PDB file of C-alpha atoms in Angstrom:
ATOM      1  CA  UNK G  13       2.155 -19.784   4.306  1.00 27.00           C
ATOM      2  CA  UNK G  14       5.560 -21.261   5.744  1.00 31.00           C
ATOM      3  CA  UNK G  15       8.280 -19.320   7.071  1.00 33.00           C
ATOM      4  CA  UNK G  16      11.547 -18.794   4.245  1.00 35.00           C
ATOM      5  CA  UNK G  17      14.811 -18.847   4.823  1.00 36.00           C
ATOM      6  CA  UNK G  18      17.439 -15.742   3.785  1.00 38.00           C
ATOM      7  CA  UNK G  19      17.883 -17.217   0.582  1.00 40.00           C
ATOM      8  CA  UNK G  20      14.013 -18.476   0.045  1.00 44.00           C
ATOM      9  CA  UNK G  21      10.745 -17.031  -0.760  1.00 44.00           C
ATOM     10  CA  UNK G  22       7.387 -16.597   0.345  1.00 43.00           C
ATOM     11  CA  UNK G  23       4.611 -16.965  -2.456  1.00 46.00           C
ATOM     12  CA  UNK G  24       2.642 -13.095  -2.493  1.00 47.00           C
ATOM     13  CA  UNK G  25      -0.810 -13.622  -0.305  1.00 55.00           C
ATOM     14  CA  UNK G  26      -3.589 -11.405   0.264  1.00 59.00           C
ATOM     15  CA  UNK G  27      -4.893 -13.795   2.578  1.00 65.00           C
ATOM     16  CA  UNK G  28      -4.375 -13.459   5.981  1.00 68.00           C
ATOM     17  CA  UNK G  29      -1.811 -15.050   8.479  1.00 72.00           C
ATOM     18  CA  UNK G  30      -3.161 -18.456  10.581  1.00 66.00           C
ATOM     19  CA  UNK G  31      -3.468 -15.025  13.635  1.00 75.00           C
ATOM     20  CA  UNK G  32      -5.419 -13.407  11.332  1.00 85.00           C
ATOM     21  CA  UNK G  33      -3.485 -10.336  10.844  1.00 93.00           C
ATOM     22  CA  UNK G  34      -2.285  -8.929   6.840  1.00 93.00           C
ATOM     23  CA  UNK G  35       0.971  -8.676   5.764  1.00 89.00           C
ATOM     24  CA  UNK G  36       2.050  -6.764   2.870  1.00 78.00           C
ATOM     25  CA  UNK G  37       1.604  -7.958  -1.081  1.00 79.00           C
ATOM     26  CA  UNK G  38       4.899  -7.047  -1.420  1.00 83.00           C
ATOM     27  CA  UNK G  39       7.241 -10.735  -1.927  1.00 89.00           C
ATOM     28  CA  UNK G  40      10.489  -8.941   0.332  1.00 91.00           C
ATOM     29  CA  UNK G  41       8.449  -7.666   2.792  1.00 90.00           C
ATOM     30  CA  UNK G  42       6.221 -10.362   3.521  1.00 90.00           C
ATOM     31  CA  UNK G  43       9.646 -12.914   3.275  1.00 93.00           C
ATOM     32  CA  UNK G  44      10.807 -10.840   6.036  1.00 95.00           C
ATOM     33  CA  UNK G  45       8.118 -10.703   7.911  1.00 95.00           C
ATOM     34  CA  UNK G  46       7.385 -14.558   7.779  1.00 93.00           C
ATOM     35  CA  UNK G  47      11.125 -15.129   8.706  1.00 95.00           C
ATOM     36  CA  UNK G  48      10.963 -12.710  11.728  1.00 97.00           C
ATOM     37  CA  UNK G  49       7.795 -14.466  12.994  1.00 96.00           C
ATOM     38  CA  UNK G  50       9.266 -17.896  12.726  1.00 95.00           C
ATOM     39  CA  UNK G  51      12.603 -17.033  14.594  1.00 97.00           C
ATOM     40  CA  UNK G  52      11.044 -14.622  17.039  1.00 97.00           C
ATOM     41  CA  UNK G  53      13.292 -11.954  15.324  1.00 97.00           C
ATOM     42  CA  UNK G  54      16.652 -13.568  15.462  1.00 97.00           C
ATOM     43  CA  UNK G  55      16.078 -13.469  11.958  1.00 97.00           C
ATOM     44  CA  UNK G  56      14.958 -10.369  10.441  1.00 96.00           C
ATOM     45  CA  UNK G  57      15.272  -7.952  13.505  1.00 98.00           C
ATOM     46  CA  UNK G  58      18.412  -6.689  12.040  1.00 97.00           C
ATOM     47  CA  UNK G  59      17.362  -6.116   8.669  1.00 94.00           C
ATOM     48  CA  UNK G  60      20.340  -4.851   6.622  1.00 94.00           C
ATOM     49  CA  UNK G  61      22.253  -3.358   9.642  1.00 96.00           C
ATOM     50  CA  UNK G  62      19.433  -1.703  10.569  1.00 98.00           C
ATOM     51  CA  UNK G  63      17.054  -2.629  13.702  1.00 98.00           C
ATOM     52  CA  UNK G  64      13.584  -3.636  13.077  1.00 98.00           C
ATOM     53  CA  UNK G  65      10.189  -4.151  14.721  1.00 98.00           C
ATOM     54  CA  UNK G  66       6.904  -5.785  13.942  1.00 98.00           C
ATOM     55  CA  UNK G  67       4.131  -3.128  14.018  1.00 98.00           C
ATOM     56  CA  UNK G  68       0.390  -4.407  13.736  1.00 97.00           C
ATOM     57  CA  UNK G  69      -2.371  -1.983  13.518  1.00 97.00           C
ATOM     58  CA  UNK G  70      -6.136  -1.964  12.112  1.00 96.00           C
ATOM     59  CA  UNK G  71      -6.731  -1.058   9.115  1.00 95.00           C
ATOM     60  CA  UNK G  72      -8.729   2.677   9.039  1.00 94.00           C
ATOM     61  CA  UNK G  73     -11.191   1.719   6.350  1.00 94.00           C
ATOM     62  CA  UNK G  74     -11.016  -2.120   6.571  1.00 92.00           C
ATOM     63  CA  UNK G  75     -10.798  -3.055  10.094  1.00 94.00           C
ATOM     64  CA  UNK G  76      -8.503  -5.916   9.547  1.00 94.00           C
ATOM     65  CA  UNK G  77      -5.026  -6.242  11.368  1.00 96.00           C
ATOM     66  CA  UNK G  78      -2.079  -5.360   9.246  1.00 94.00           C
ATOM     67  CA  UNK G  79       1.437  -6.223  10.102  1.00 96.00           C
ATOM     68  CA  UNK G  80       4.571  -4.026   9.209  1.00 95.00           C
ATOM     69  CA  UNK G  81       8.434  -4.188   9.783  1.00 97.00           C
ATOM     70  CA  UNK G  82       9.594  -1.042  10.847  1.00 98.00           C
ATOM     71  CA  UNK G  83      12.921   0.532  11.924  1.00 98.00           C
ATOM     72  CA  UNK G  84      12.917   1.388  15.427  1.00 98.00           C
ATOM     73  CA  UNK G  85      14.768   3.555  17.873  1.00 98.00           C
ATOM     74  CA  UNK G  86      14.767   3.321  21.668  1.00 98.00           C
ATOM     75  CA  UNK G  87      13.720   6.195  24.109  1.00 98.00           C
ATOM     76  CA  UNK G  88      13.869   4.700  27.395  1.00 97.00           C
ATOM     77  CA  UNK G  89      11.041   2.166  27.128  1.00 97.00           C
ATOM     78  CA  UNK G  90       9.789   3.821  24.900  1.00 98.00           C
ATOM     79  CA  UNK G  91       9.659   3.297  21.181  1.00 98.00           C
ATOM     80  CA  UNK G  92      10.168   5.651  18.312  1.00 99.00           C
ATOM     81  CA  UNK G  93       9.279   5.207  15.005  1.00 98.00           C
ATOM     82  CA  UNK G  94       9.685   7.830  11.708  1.00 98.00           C
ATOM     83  CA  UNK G  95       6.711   7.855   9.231  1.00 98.00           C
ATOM     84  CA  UNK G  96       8.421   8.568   6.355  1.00 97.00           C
ATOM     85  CA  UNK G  97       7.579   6.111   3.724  1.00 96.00           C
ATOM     86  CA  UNK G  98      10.182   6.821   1.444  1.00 95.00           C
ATOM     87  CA  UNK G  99      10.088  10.760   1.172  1.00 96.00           C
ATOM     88  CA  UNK G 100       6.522  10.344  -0.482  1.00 95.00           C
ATOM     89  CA  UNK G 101       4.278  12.846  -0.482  1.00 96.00           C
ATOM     90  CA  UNK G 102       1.460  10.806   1.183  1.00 96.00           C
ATOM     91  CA  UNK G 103       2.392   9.519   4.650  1.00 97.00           C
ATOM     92  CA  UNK G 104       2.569   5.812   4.964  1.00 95.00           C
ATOM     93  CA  UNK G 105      -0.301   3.582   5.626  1.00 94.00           C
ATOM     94  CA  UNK G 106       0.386   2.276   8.688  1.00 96.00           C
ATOM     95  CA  UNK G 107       0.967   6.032  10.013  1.00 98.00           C
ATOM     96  CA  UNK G 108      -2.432   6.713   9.115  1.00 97.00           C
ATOM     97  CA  UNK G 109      -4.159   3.867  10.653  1.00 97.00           C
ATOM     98  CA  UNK G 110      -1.880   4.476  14.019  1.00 98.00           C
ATOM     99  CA  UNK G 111      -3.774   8.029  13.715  1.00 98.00           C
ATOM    100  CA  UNK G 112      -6.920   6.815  13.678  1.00 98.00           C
ATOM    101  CA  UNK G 113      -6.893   3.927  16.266  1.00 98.00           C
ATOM    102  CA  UNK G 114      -3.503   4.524  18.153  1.00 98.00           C
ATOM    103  CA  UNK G 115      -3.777   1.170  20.152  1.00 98.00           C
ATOM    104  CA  UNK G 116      -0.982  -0.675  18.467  1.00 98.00           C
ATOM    105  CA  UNK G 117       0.729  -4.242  18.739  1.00 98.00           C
ATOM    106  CA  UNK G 118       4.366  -4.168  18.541  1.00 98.00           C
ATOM    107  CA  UNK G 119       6.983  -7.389  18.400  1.00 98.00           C
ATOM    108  CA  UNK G 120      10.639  -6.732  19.242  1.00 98.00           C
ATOM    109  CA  UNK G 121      12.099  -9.660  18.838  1.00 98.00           C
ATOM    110  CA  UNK G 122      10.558 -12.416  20.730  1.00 98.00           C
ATOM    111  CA  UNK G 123       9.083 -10.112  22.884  1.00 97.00           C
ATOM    112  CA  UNK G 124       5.134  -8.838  21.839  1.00 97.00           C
ATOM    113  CA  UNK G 125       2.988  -6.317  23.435  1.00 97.00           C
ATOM    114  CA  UNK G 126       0.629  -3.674  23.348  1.00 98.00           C
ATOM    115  CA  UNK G 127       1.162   0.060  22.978  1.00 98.00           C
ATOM    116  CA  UNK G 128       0.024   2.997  22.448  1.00 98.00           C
ATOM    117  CA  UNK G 129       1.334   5.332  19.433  1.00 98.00           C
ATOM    118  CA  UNK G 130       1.445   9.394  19.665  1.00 98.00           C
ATOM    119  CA  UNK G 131       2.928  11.826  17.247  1.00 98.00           C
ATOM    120  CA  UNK G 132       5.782  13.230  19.091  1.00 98.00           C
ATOM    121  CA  UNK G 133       5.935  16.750  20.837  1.00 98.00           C
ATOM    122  CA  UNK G 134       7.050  19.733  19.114  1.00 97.00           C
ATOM    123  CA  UNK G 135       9.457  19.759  22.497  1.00 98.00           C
ATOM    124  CA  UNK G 136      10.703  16.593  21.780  1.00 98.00           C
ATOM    125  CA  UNK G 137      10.762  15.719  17.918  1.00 98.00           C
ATOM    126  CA  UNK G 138      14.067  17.407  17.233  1.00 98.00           C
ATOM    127  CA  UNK G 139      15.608  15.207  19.910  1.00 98.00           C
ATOM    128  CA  UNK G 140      13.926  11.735  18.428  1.00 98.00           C
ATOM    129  CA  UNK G 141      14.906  12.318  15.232  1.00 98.00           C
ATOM    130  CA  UNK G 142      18.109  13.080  15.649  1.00 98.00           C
ATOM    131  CA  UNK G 143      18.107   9.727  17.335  1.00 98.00           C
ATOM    132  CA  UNK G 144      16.379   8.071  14.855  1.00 98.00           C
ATOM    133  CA  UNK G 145      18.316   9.896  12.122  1.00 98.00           C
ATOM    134  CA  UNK G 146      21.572   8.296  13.375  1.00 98.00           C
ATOM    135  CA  UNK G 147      20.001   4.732  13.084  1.00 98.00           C
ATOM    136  CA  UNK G 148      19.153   5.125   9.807  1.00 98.00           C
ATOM    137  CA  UNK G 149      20.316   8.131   7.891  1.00 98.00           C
ATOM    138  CA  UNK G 150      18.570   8.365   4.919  1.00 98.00           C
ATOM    139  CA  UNK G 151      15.727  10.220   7.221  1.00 98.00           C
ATOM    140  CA  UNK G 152      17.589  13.827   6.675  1.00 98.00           C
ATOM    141  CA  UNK G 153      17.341  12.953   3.307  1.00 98.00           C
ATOM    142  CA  UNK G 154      14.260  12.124   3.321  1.00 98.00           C
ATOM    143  CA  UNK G 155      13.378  15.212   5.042  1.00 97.00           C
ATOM    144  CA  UNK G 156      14.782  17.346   2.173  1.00 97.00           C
ATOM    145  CA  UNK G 157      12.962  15.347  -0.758  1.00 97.00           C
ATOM    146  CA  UNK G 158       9.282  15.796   0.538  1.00 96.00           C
ATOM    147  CA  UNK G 159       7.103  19.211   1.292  1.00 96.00           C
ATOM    148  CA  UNK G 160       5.671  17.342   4.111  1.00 96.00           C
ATOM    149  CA  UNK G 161       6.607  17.286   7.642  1.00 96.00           C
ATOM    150  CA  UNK G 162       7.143  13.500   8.074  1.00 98.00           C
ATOM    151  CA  UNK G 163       5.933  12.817  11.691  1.00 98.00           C
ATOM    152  CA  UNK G 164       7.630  11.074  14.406  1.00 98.00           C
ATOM    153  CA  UNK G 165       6.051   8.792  16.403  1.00 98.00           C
ATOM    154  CA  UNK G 166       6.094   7.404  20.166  1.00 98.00           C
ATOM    155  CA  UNK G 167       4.689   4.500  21.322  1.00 98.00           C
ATOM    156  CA  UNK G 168       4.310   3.949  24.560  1.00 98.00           C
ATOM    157  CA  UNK G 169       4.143   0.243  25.813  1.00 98.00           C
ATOM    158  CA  UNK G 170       1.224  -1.173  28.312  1.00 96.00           C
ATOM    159  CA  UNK G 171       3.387  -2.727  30.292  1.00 78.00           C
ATOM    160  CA  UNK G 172       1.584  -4.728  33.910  1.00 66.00           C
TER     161      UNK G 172
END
């Protein structure tokens, strides 16, 4: 598969990347993953105004590495992340296979490491998603459109 350009394409896949790791079916997503990859984010990290990361965990059921773009917030060096796939009812894939194997991969940019994700705090979820909720607004109203409490999460880099 070769990275596209703004204007370009990628042809849908369900075969893995040359590191192994899925992307989605879906042709937008995986052109802007493939165009973040090749540019080390310069493009595709802001993705309509709106800051995104690279998030890469194993599949629950599967076991295979699966690669997401995600909007992002910062908490310190921490990063924060909203599950809320759209104001579905069902929380998003990724979500659930950060639940059951938390050990994540993350790319900001050009820069890739390891972390580990958490649902946030009761304490501190009102704080992170008002931060969050100012990145990308839609979340409120996302909030009102689902009967489910669409979790926050923090993941916390291995930095050494």
């Amino acid at each position: 598969m070769t990275a596209a350009s703004r204007a370009g394409s990628v042809v849908p896949s369900n075969e893995p990347d040359a590191d192994g790791v899925r992307n989605s079916p879906l042709p937008d997503v995986q052109n802007h993953v493939q165009r973040y990859l090749a540019t080390d984010g310069a493009d595709g990290h802001d993705y309509y105004g709106f800051p995104t990361l690279l998030l890469t965990t194993r599949g629950r059921r599967t076991g295979r590495q699966i690669r997401t773009p995600l909007i992002y917030g910062r908490d310190g060096d921490r990063i924060v992340l909203i599950a809320s796939n759209g104001a579905s009812p069902k929380n998003p894939n990724w979500y659930q296979n950060l639940v059951a194997d938390p050990e994540v991969r993350v790319q900001v940019r050009a820069d890739r490491f390891v972390a580990t994700g958490r649902i946030a705090t009761a304490e501190e979820r009102p704080r992170l998603w008002e931060l969050m909720a100012k990145i990308f607004p839609k979340y409120d109203e996302y909030a009102t459109e689902t009967t489910r409490d669409i979790p926050v999460v923090v993941l916390e880099p291995h930095r050494g």
